[in-house]
Amino acid sequence: MTDTTTPPRFSDVFDTEVAGRWSAPGRVNLIGEHTDYNDGFVLPFAIDRRTTVTVGRRDDRLLRVASSFEAGVHEMSLDDLDPASMSGWSAYALGIAWALSVARDRADSPSFAAAGGDLSTIDLSAVPGLDLFVESEVPVGAGLSSSAALECSVAVAFAELWALDVNRSALAAVGQLAENEAVGAPTGIMDQSASLLGRTDSGVFLDCRSLDADVVDLGFAAAGLEVLVVDTHVEHAHATGGYVERRTSCEKGAAALGVDSLRDLDADDLGRAEELLDDETFRRVRHVVTENQRVLDTVRTLRTDGPRAIGHLLDASHVSMRDDFEISVPELDLAVATAQATGAVGARMTGGGFGGSAIALVPTEARADVEAAILAAFAEAGHTAPTVFTVHAAEGARRDA
Ligand code: GLA
């Protein structure tokens, strides 16, 4: 007898034997927003909210995908992987199989080339089908990369069960390819990198051009600090929304200034940029150029002076996103301003923007006051009540069982 009040489990849906369980985290971006697709720098960390996939090995070539959050089974043959016929949440999982199947042909693309490793050995022509059951603690639409958590949990499961010789940077590129072409969101490589490379109490300092990744000790707990996430419940729309427009503006700015990407500019180029570009494009360019510098400054400051010294960089990043890149919304601005006014060391919106979450770096003793003030400010402004919670920097994708 099935108890309809409890969500289904692997064995309620599939009759294959469980071969293992893998998980991958969502991420918070500490700083470095909209810099990844400009070949720039980012400093995200993996969070202690994970997506878990339980997998059974089949004796045919079918991939079957089910979840605890939606009824039904999505199914596709490994001999017939086609992004055009993937839809809904299962595209994130099935898209990984498709991206792995074409990785060899994409070896020259910037992400795969930078990731290195020998992609020629990735061959899915004889691997077994799998049953996948997905559960997730990463809120959807909160700007915390529930999509990357799903992609990366599935990617590490596939890599292990199919014995693929593929490094984690290449797996991040696989995740990005799935998101770009199976899901249809033209995102960069930050989220998958954070989910795959994250370490406890650490940030992932990533050069999105070379894909060189450095682990940076965040030291929040030792400094008596916590990261509060304020999920505004305002929904963002990457694929159709302003994300594409922002990306296009950046490409336009780079082309007009004669560089491959905005990564190739620094503060000294901004005078020339202002002369050459229309005001809007100039402000988009200025955000990316100054944000790259803020990432470098944040990494240096964390290493020399510790996390209490990075607040002004977080604050400045928010101003730049609000005024130059114009990706904030009133709810995010209110969360940030209220946190700053009630004792946060620093605060900013995080992720792609147009909704989602803000983060505030707060002394533990101020946490309750900051949260109460934010809830009160939202009520006063007539906004939907946000969800406020603490996150810790956690380990990246792994096998759990
Ligand atoms: C989304 C994308 C990332 C990145 C951020 C903005 O999260 O998935 O690739 O571009 O927006 O920094």
Tab-separated table of C-alpha atoms and ligand atoms in Angstrom:
chain	number	residue	atom	x	y	z
A	1	MET	CA	0.000	0.000	0.000
A	2	THR	CA	1.390	3.419	-0.942
A	3	ASP	CA	1.074	6.267	1.531
A	4	THR	CA	0.165	9.189	-0.721
A	5	THR	CA	1.246	11.787	1.850
A	6	THR	CA	4.925	10.865	1.641
A	7	PRO	CA	6.932	11.639	-1.491
A	8	PRO	CA	7.893	8.610	-3.599
A	9	ARG	CA	11.269	6.951	-3.359
A	10	PHE	CA	13.436	5.104	-5.856
A	11	SER	CA	11.856	1.761	-5.093
A	12	ASP	CA	8.324	3.126	-5.521
A	13	VAL	CA	9.098	3.993	-9.134
A	14	PHE	CA	11.818	1.616	-10.331
A	15	ASP	CA	12.470	-2.084	-9.874
A	16	THR	CA	16.187	-2.079	-10.711
A	17	GLU	CA	18.684	-2.593	-7.922
A	18	VAL	CA	20.229	0.593	-6.500
A	19	ALA	CA	23.828	0.916	-7.718
A	20	GLY	CA	24.653	4.047	-5.733
A	21	ARG	CA	23.697	7.533	-4.670
A	22	TRP	CA	25.422	10.768	-5.684
A	23	SER	CA	24.776	14.370	-4.677
A	24	ALA	CA	25.815	17.863	-5.695
A	25	PRO	CA	25.209	21.227	-4.014
A	26	GLY	CA	23.642	24.481	-5.088
A	27	ARG	CA	25.845	27.541	-4.869
A	28	VAL	CA	25.970	31.063	-3.558
A	29	ASN	CA	28.094	33.452	-5.538
A	30	LEU	CA	30.057	35.507	-3.018
A	31	ILE	CA	31.197	37.947	-5.694
A	32	GLY	CA	31.807	38.117	-9.459
A	33	GLU	CA	28.446	38.452	-11.189
A	34	HIS	CA	27.948	38.222	-14.945
A	35	THR	CA	31.702	37.942	-15.285
A	36	ASP	CA	31.845	34.216	-16.150
A	37	TYR	CA	30.643	34.524	-19.748
A	38	ASN	CA	33.009	37.477	-20.153
A	39	ASP	CA	35.992	35.179	-19.479
A	40	GLY	CA	36.433	36.869	-16.099
A	41	PHE	CA	36.744	35.943	-12.432
A	42	VAL	CA	34.190	34.554	-9.974
A	43	LEU	CA	34.235	33.530	-6.325
A	44	PRO	CA	31.238	31.279	-5.589
A	45	PHE	CA	30.946	28.628	-2.922
A	46	ALA	CA	29.006	25.377	-2.826
A	47	ILE	CA	26.263	25.410	-0.171
A	48	ASP	CA	24.963	22.873	2.310
A	49	ARG	CA	21.805	22.263	0.275
A	50	ARG	CA	22.122	19.372	-2.132
A	51	THR	CA	20.402	17.524	-4.927
A	52	THR	CA	20.669	13.756	-4.646
A	53	VAL	CA	20.304	11.189	-7.394
A	54	THR	CA	19.819	7.503	-6.657
A	55	VAL	CA	20.726	5.354	-9.627
A	56	GLY	CA	19.994	1.804	-10.744
A	57	ARG	CA	21.703	0.055	-13.632
A	58	ARG	CA	19.416	-1.282	-16.400
A	59	ASP	CA	20.064	-4.065	-18.841
A	60	ASP	CA	18.844	-2.051	-21.833
A	61	ARG	CA	19.808	1.373	-23.238
A	62	LEU	CA	17.062	3.450	-21.646
A	63	LEU	CA	17.568	6.415	-19.353
A	64	ARG	CA	14.546	6.781	-17.093
A	65	VAL	CA	14.237	9.800	-14.799
A	66	ALA	CA	11.802	10.370	-11.930
A	67	SER	CA	11.752	12.648	-8.907
A	68	SER	CA	10.256	13.201	-5.489
A	69	PHE	CA	8.829	16.561	-6.610
A	70	GLU	CA	6.877	15.626	-9.742
A	71	ALA	CA	4.925	12.544	-10.641
A	72	GLY	CA	5.790	10.556	-13.742
A	73	VAL	CA	8.835	9.082	-15.455
A	74	HIS	CA	10.715	10.762	-18.315
A	75	GLU	CA	12.418	8.335	-20.622
A	76	MET	CA	14.884	8.481	-23.501
A	77	SER	CA	17.091	5.920	-25.217
A	78	LEU	CA	20.847	6.405	-25.159
A	79	ASP	CA	20.685	5.626	-28.885
A	80	ASP	CA	18.345	8.497	-29.488
A	81	LEU	CA	19.516	11.410	-27.326
A	82	ASP	CA	18.024	14.568	-28.746
A	83	PRO	CA	17.958	17.923	-26.924
A	84	ALA	CA	14.987	19.015	-29.041
A	85	SER	CA	12.785	16.381	-27.443
A	86	MET	CA	13.852	17.124	-23.872
A	87	SER	CA	11.633	19.367	-21.803
A	88	GLY	CA	10.870	20.350	-18.239
A	89	TRP	CA	13.164	19.520	-15.343
A	90	SER	CA	14.280	16.206	-16.819
A	91	ALA	CA	16.142	18.089	-19.596
A	92	TYR	CA	18.792	18.958	-17.004
A	93	ALA	CA	19.463	15.269	-16.360
A	94	LEU	CA	18.971	13.859	-19.859
A	95	GLY	CA	20.870	16.844	-21.237
A	96	ILE	CA	23.969	15.687	-19.357
A	97	ALA	CA	23.890	12.352	-21.177
A	98	TRP	CA	23.472	14.157	-24.497
A	99	ALA	CA	26.321	16.598	-23.666
A	100	LEU	CA	28.614	13.697	-22.762
A	101	SER	CA	27.701	11.988	-26.024
A	102	VAL	CA	28.821	15.014	-28.072
A	103	ALA	CA	31.762	16.113	-25.889
A	104	ARG	CA	34.301	14.529	-28.249
A	105	ASP	CA	33.011	16.663	-31.123
A	106	ARG	CA	33.146	19.804	-28.997
A	107	ALA	CA	36.738	19.348	-27.793
A	108	ASP	CA	37.750	22.622	-29.454
A	109	SER	CA	35.091	24.754	-27.749
A	110	PRO	CA	36.595	27.222	-25.246
A	111	SER	CA	35.321	25.484	-22.087
A	112	PHE	CA	36.358	21.969	-23.143
A	113	ALA	CA	39.696	23.164	-24.494
A	114	ALA	CA	40.455	24.988	-21.228
A	115	ALA	CA	39.312	22.025	-19.130
A	116	GLY	CA	41.879	19.756	-20.787
A	117	GLY	CA	41.888	15.988	-20.581
A	118	ASP	CA	41.329	13.540	-23.394
A	119	LEU	CA	37.693	13.728	-24.452
A	120	SER	CA	38.222	11.190	-27.239
A	121	THR	CA	37.697	8.344	-24.782
A	122	ILE	CA	34.170	9.476	-23.873
A	123	ASP	CA	32.042	6.953	-25.686
A	124	LEU	CA	28.485	6.174	-24.703
A	125	SER	CA	27.810	3.721	-27.525
A	126	ALA	CA	27.918	0.646	-25.302
A	127	VAL	CA	27.125	1.947	-21.803
A	128	PRO	CA	24.080	0.565	-19.973
A	129	GLY	CA	20.848	2.470	-19.446
A	130	LEU	CA	20.105	3.790	-15.972
A	131	ASP	CA	17.146	4.565	-13.715
A	132	LEU	CA	17.568	7.901	-11.921
A	133	PHE	CA	15.561	9.153	-8.978
A	134	VAL	CA	16.105	12.802	-8.029
A	135	GLU	CA	15.476	14.547	-4.699
A	136	SER	CA	16.498	18.111	-3.902
A	137	GLU	CA	16.910	20.517	-0.993
A	138	VAL	CA	17.991	23.384	-3.253
A	139	PRO	CA	15.129	25.845	-3.690
A	140	VAL	CA	14.127	26.332	-7.326
A	141	GLY	CA	14.117	29.875	-8.742
A	142	ALA	CA	16.011	31.297	-5.775
A	143	GLY	CA	19.192	32.054	-7.718
A	144	LEU	CA	21.034	29.259	-5.877
A	145	SER	CA	21.588	27.058	-8.946
A	146	SER	CA	19.240	24.192	-8.352
A	147	SER	CA	19.863	23.486	-12.038
A	148	ALA	CA	23.624	23.062	-11.611
A	149	ALA	CA	23.047	20.895	-8.533
A	150	LEU	CA	20.878	18.567	-10.599
A	151	GLU	CA	23.239	18.568	-13.593
A	152	CYS	CA	26.317	17.926	-11.489
A	153	SER	CA	24.826	15.168	-9.325
A	154	VAL	CA	23.835	13.358	-12.504
A	155	ALA	CA	27.177	14.108	-14.186
A	156	VAL	CA	29.254	12.534	-11.404
A	157	ALA	CA	26.913	9.528	-11.307
A	158	PHE	CA	27.216	8.989	-15.081
A	159	ALA	CA	30.983	9.476	-14.993
A	160	GLU	CA	31.421	6.835	-12.333
A	161	LEU	CA	28.859	4.281	-13.500
A	162	TRP	CA	30.011	4.514	-17.110
A	163	ALA	CA	33.700	4.622	-16.068
A	164	LEU	CA	34.370	7.817	-18.032
A	165	ASP	CA	37.812	9.369	-17.743
A	166	VAL	CA	36.735	12.996	-17.432
A	167	ASN	CA	38.096	15.630	-15.051
A	168	ARG	CA	35.881	17.910	-12.994
A	169	SER	CA	36.499	20.998	-15.126
A	170	ALA	CA	35.432	19.038	-18.199
A	171	LEU	CA	32.363	17.826	-16.296
A	172	ALA	CA	31.554	21.483	-15.550
A	173	ALA	CA	31.807	22.147	-19.291
A	174	VAL	CA	29.456	19.212	-19.881
A	175	GLY	CA	26.983	20.764	-17.437
A	176	GLN	CA	27.253	24.135	-19.136
A	177	LEU	CA	26.706	22.557	-22.559
A	178	ALA	CA	23.617	20.743	-21.295
A	179	GLU	CA	22.240	23.949	-19.821
A	180	ASN	CA	23.018	25.979	-22.953
A	181	GLU	CA	21.703	23.541	-25.555
A	182	ALA	CA	19.373	21.033	-23.890
A	183	VAL	CA	17.733	23.509	-21.493
A	184	GLY	CA	18.294	26.557	-23.692
A	185	ALA	CA	19.777	28.964	-21.142
A	186	PRO	CA	22.910	30.735	-22.428
A	187	THR	CA	24.683	30.687	-19.053
A	188	GLY	CA	28.382	30.659	-18.180
A	189	ILE	CA	30.412	28.023	-16.375
A	190	MET	CA	30.349	29.377	-12.826
A	191	ASP	CA	27.486	27.380	-11.324
A	192	GLN	CA	28.644	23.942	-12.436
A	193	SER	CA	32.220	24.761	-11.400
A	194	ALA	CA	31.088	25.741	-7.910
A	195	SER	CA	28.941	22.637	-7.574
A	196	LEU	CA	31.751	20.322	-8.701
A	197	LEU	CA	34.787	22.011	-7.136
A	198	GLY	CA	33.381	23.355	-3.843
A	199	ARG	CA	35.099	22.569	-0.545
A	200	THR	CA	33.951	22.961	3.038
A	201	ASP	CA	34.475	26.517	4.386
A	202	SER	CA	36.019	27.554	1.092
A	203	GLY	CA	35.275	29.601	-1.986
A	204	VAL	CA	36.093	28.532	-5.542
A	205	PHE	CA	38.170	31.288	-7.117
A	206	LEU	CA	37.797	30.559	-10.799
A	207	ASP	CA	39.408	32.138	-13.814
A	208	CYS	CA	36.642	31.501	-16.350
A	209	ARG	CA	39.041	31.782	-19.287
A	210	SER	CA	41.733	29.302	-18.229
A	211	LEU	CA	39.405	27.410	-15.861
A	212	ASP	CA	42.210	27.537	-13.282
A	213	ALA	CA	40.493	27.117	-9.921
A	214	ASP	CA	41.957	28.004	-6.541
A	215	VAL	CA	40.416	27.090	-3.231
A	216	VAL	CA	40.139	30.164	-1.001
A	217	ASP	CA	39.626	29.795	2.725
A	218	LEU	CA	36.566	31.877	3.635
A	219	GLY	CA	37.015	31.696	7.397
A	220	PHE	CA	33.486	32.941	8.128
A	221	ALA	CA	32.798	30.790	11.200
A	222	ALA	CA	36.229	31.485	12.710
A	223	ALA	CA	35.525	35.227	12.317
A	224	GLY	CA	32.087	34.900	13.961
A	225	LEU	CA	30.264	35.495	10.691
A	226	GLU	CA	27.391	33.811	8.889
A	227	VAL	CA	26.041	34.096	5.381
A	228	LEU	CA	22.329	34.845	5.375
A	229	VAL	CA	20.391	34.136	2.206
A	230	VAL	CA	17.261	36.190	1.613
A	231	ASP	CA	15.140	34.413	-0.988
A	232	THR	CA	12.787	37.124	-2.229
A	233	HIS	CA	10.588	34.611	-4.108
A	234	VAL	CA	10.694	36.966	-7.066
A	235	GLU	CA	11.185	34.575	-10.011
A	236	HIS	CA	13.888	35.145	-12.566
A	237	ALA	CA	13.748	34.013	-16.192
A	238	HIS	CA	17.268	33.458	-17.562
A	239	ALA	CA	16.415	32.050	-20.937
A	240	THR	CA	13.915	34.648	-21.959
A	241	GLY	CA	14.724	37.580	-19.720
A	242	GLY	CA	17.354	40.218	-19.343
A	243	TYR	CA	20.185	37.699	-19.034
A	244	VAL	CA	20.409	37.316	-22.808
A	245	GLU	CA	20.222	41.072	-23.284
A	246	ARG	CA	23.028	41.655	-20.802
A	247	ARG	CA	25.176	39.052	-22.456
A	248	THR	CA	24.572	40.640	-25.848
A	249	SER	CA	25.500	44.100	-24.506
A	250	CYS	CA	28.771	42.699	-23.167
A	251	GLU	CA	29.598	41.143	-26.531
A	252	LYS	CA	28.720	44.385	-28.282
A	253	GLY	CA	30.964	46.353	-25.909
A	254	ALA	CA	33.883	43.957	-26.381
A	255	ALA	CA	33.546	44.063	-30.168
A	256	ALA	CA	33.380	47.872	-30.241
A	257	LEU	CA	36.507	48.066	-28.074
A	258	GLY	CA	38.378	45.535	-30.198
A	259	VAL	CA	38.877	42.821	-27.558
A	260	ASP	CA	37.885	39.148	-27.495
A	261	SER	CA	36.013	39.584	-24.240
A	262	LEU	CA	35.560	42.154	-21.491
A	263	ARG	CA	38.125	40.225	-19.440
A	264	ASP	CA	40.750	41.903	-21.593
A	265	LEU	CA	39.890	45.360	-20.250
A	266	ASP	CA	40.777	47.021	-16.978
A	267	ALA	CA	39.976	50.300	-15.219
A	268	ASP	CA	42.414	52.193	-17.467
A	269	ASP	CA	40.278	51.336	-20.488
A	270	LEU	CA	37.104	52.828	-19.090
A	271	GLY	CA	37.821	56.368	-20.341
A	272	ARG	CA	38.104	55.117	-23.911
A	273	ALA	CA	35.044	52.905	-23.382
A	274	GLU	CA	32.986	55.890	-22.261
A	275	GLU	CA	33.977	57.848	-25.356
A	276	LEU	CA	33.236	55.036	-27.782
A	277	LEU	CA	30.134	53.379	-26.374
A	278	ASP	CA	26.552	54.469	-25.875
A	279	ASP	CA	25.745	55.177	-22.239
A	280	GLU	CA	23.934	51.889	-21.561
A	281	THR	CA	26.625	49.675	-23.119
A	282	PHE	CA	29.287	51.648	-21.281
A	283	ARG	CA	27.612	51.002	-17.938
A	284	ARG	CA	27.332	47.269	-18.715
A	285	VAL	CA	31.046	47.237	-19.551
A	286	ARG	CA	31.928	49.223	-16.445
A	287	HIS	CA	30.108	46.727	-14.254
A	288	VAL	CA	32.035	43.781	-15.669
A	289	VAL	CA	35.411	45.529	-15.556
A	290	THR	CA	34.989	46.758	-11.985
A	291	GLU	CA	33.416	43.472	-10.843
A	292	ASN	CA	36.415	41.493	-12.082
A	293	GLN	CA	38.640	43.788	-10.037
A	294	ARG	CA	36.395	43.348	-6.991
A	295	VAL	CA	36.767	39.568	-7.234
A	296	LEU	CA	40.554	39.904	-7.265
A	297	ASP	CA	40.384	42.377	-4.371
A	298	THR	CA	38.076	40.069	-2.398
A	299	VAL	CA	40.405	37.102	-2.800
A	300	ARG	CA	43.407	39.193	-1.767
A	301	THR	CA	41.563	40.727	1.197
A	302	LEU	CA	40.322	37.345	2.434
A	303	ARG	CA	43.893	36.089	2.387
A	304	THR	CA	45.445	39.130	4.042
A	305	ASP	CA	42.833	40.688	6.338
A	306	GLY	CA	40.094	38.085	6.685
A	307	PRO	CA	36.374	38.102	5.887
A	308	ARG	CA	35.351	41.080	8.023
A	309	ALA	CA	37.334	43.261	5.633
A	310	ILE	CA	35.432	42.316	2.447
A	311	GLY	CA	32.122	44.025	3.285
A	312	HIS	CA	32.701	47.161	1.222
A	313	LEU	CA	33.461	45.017	-1.829
A	314	LEU	CA	30.152	43.161	-1.491
A	315	ASP	CA	28.336	46.481	-1.051
A	316	ALA	CA	30.045	48.012	-4.082
A	317	SER	CA	29.196	44.945	-6.162
A	318	HIS	CA	25.521	45.423	-5.352
A	319	VAL	CA	25.596	49.102	-6.333
A	320	SER	CA	27.235	48.171	-9.623
A	321	MET	CA	24.600	45.512	-10.365
A	322	ARG	CA	21.797	47.843	-9.377
A	323	ASP	CA	22.923	50.981	-11.206
A	324	ASP	CA	25.268	49.897	-14.019
A	325	PHE	CA	24.167	46.383	-14.935
A	326	GLU	CA	20.538	47.012	-13.873
A	327	ILE	CA	19.722	43.445	-12.841
A	328	SER	CA	18.403	44.104	-9.347
A	329	VAL	CA	14.755	44.455	-8.287
A	330	PRO	CA	13.248	46.504	-5.424
A	331	GLU	CA	12.960	43.433	-3.181
A	332	LEU	CA	16.683	42.679	-3.537
A	333	ASP	CA	17.621	46.314	-2.944
A	334	LEU	CA	15.465	46.385	0.177
A	335	ALA	CA	16.988	43.187	1.552
A	336	VAL	CA	20.494	44.510	0.947
A	337	ALA	CA	19.859	47.990	2.374
A	338	THR	CA	18.102	46.608	5.453
A	339	ALA	CA	20.884	44.123	6.150
A	340	GLN	CA	23.488	46.841	5.774
A	341	ALA	CA	21.565	49.142	8.122
A	342	THR	CA	21.165	46.507	10.831
A	343	GLY	CA	24.700	45.247	11.260
A	344	ALA	CA	25.695	43.224	8.186
A	345	VAL	CA	29.365	43.438	7.283
A	346	GLY	CA	28.302	43.583	3.643
A	347	ALA	CA	25.433	42.524	1.389
A	348	ARG	CA	24.595	42.062	-2.272
A	349	MET	CA	22.211	40.288	-4.587
A	350	THR	CA	23.618	36.980	-5.835
A	351	GLY	CA	23.175	35.054	-9.076
A	352	GLY	CA	21.780	36.107	-12.406
A	353	GLY	CA	19.437	38.777	-11.022
A	354	PHE	CA	15.890	39.900	-11.887
A	355	GLY	CA	14.772	38.275	-8.651
A	356	GLY	CA	16.154	35.387	-6.651
A	357	SER	CA	18.232	35.905	-3.539
A	358	ALA	CA	20.378	38.444	-1.763
A	359	ILE	CA	23.159	37.471	0.620
A	360	ALA	CA	24.324	39.275	3.725
A	361	LEU	CA	27.515	38.564	5.629
A	362	VAL	CA	26.464	39.067	9.244
A	363	PRO	CA	28.079	38.722	12.659
A	364	THR	CA	26.421	35.764	14.410
A	365	GLU	CA	25.174	37.987	17.223
A	366	ALA	CA	23.376	40.269	14.754
A	367	ARG	CA	21.780	37.458	12.768
A	368	ALA	CA	18.378	37.495	14.504
A	369	ASP	CA	18.105	41.289	14.325
A	370	VAL	CA	19.004	41.394	10.644
A	371	GLU	CA	16.466	38.703	9.829
A	372	ALA	CA	13.711	40.392	11.850
A	373	ALA	CA	14.445	43.755	10.263
A	374	ILE	CA	14.279	42.288	6.752
A	375	LEU	CA	10.963	40.548	7.442
A	376	ALA	CA	9.556	43.772	8.906
A	377	ALA	CA	10.807	45.873	5.992
A	378	PHE	CA	9.223	43.504	3.448
A	379	ALA	CA	5.920	43.531	5.319
A	380	GLU	CA	6.021	47.318	5.515
A	381	ALA	CA	6.712	47.605	1.761
A	382	GLY	CA	3.904	45.169	0.954
A	383	HIS	CA	6.275	42.588	-0.598
A	384	THR	CA	5.748	38.825	-0.304
A	385	ALA	CA	7.518	37.595	2.839
A	386	PRO	CA	11.020	36.388	1.955
A	387	THR	CA	12.560	33.165	3.246
A	388	VAL	CA	15.697	33.867	5.258
A	389	PHE	CA	18.219	31.152	6.072
A	390	THR	CA	21.895	30.592	6.783
A	391	VAL	CA	24.175	28.686	4.415
A	392	HIS	CA	27.626	27.240	4.930
A	393	ALA	CA	30.301	26.585	2.346
A	394	ALA	CA	30.155	22.866	1.692
A	395	GLU	CA	31.769	20.082	-0.277
A	396	GLY	CA	31.133	19.743	-3.989
A	397	ALA	CA	29.604	16.835	-5.881
A	398	ARG	CA	30.344	13.418	-4.423
A	399	ARG	CA	29.234	9.841	-4.079
A	400	ASP	CA	27.169	9.391	-0.924
A	401	ALA	CA	26.427	5.687	-0.977
B	1	GLA	C1	23.538	32.616	-13.630
B	1	GLA	C2	24.353	31.846	-14.652
B	1	GLA	C3	25.851	31.951	-14.372
B	1	GLA	C4	26.265	33.400	-14.190
B	1	GLA	C5	25.328	34.120	-13.222
B	1	GLA	C6	25.629	35.586	-13.125
B	1	GLA	O1	23.669	32.022	-12.382
B	1	GLA	O2	23.987	30.484	-14.629
B	1	GLA	O3	26.571	31.334	-15.407
B	1	GLA	O4	26.341	34.058	-15.417
B	1	GLA	O5	23.973	33.955	-13.590
B	1	GLA	O6	26.844	35.799	-12.515
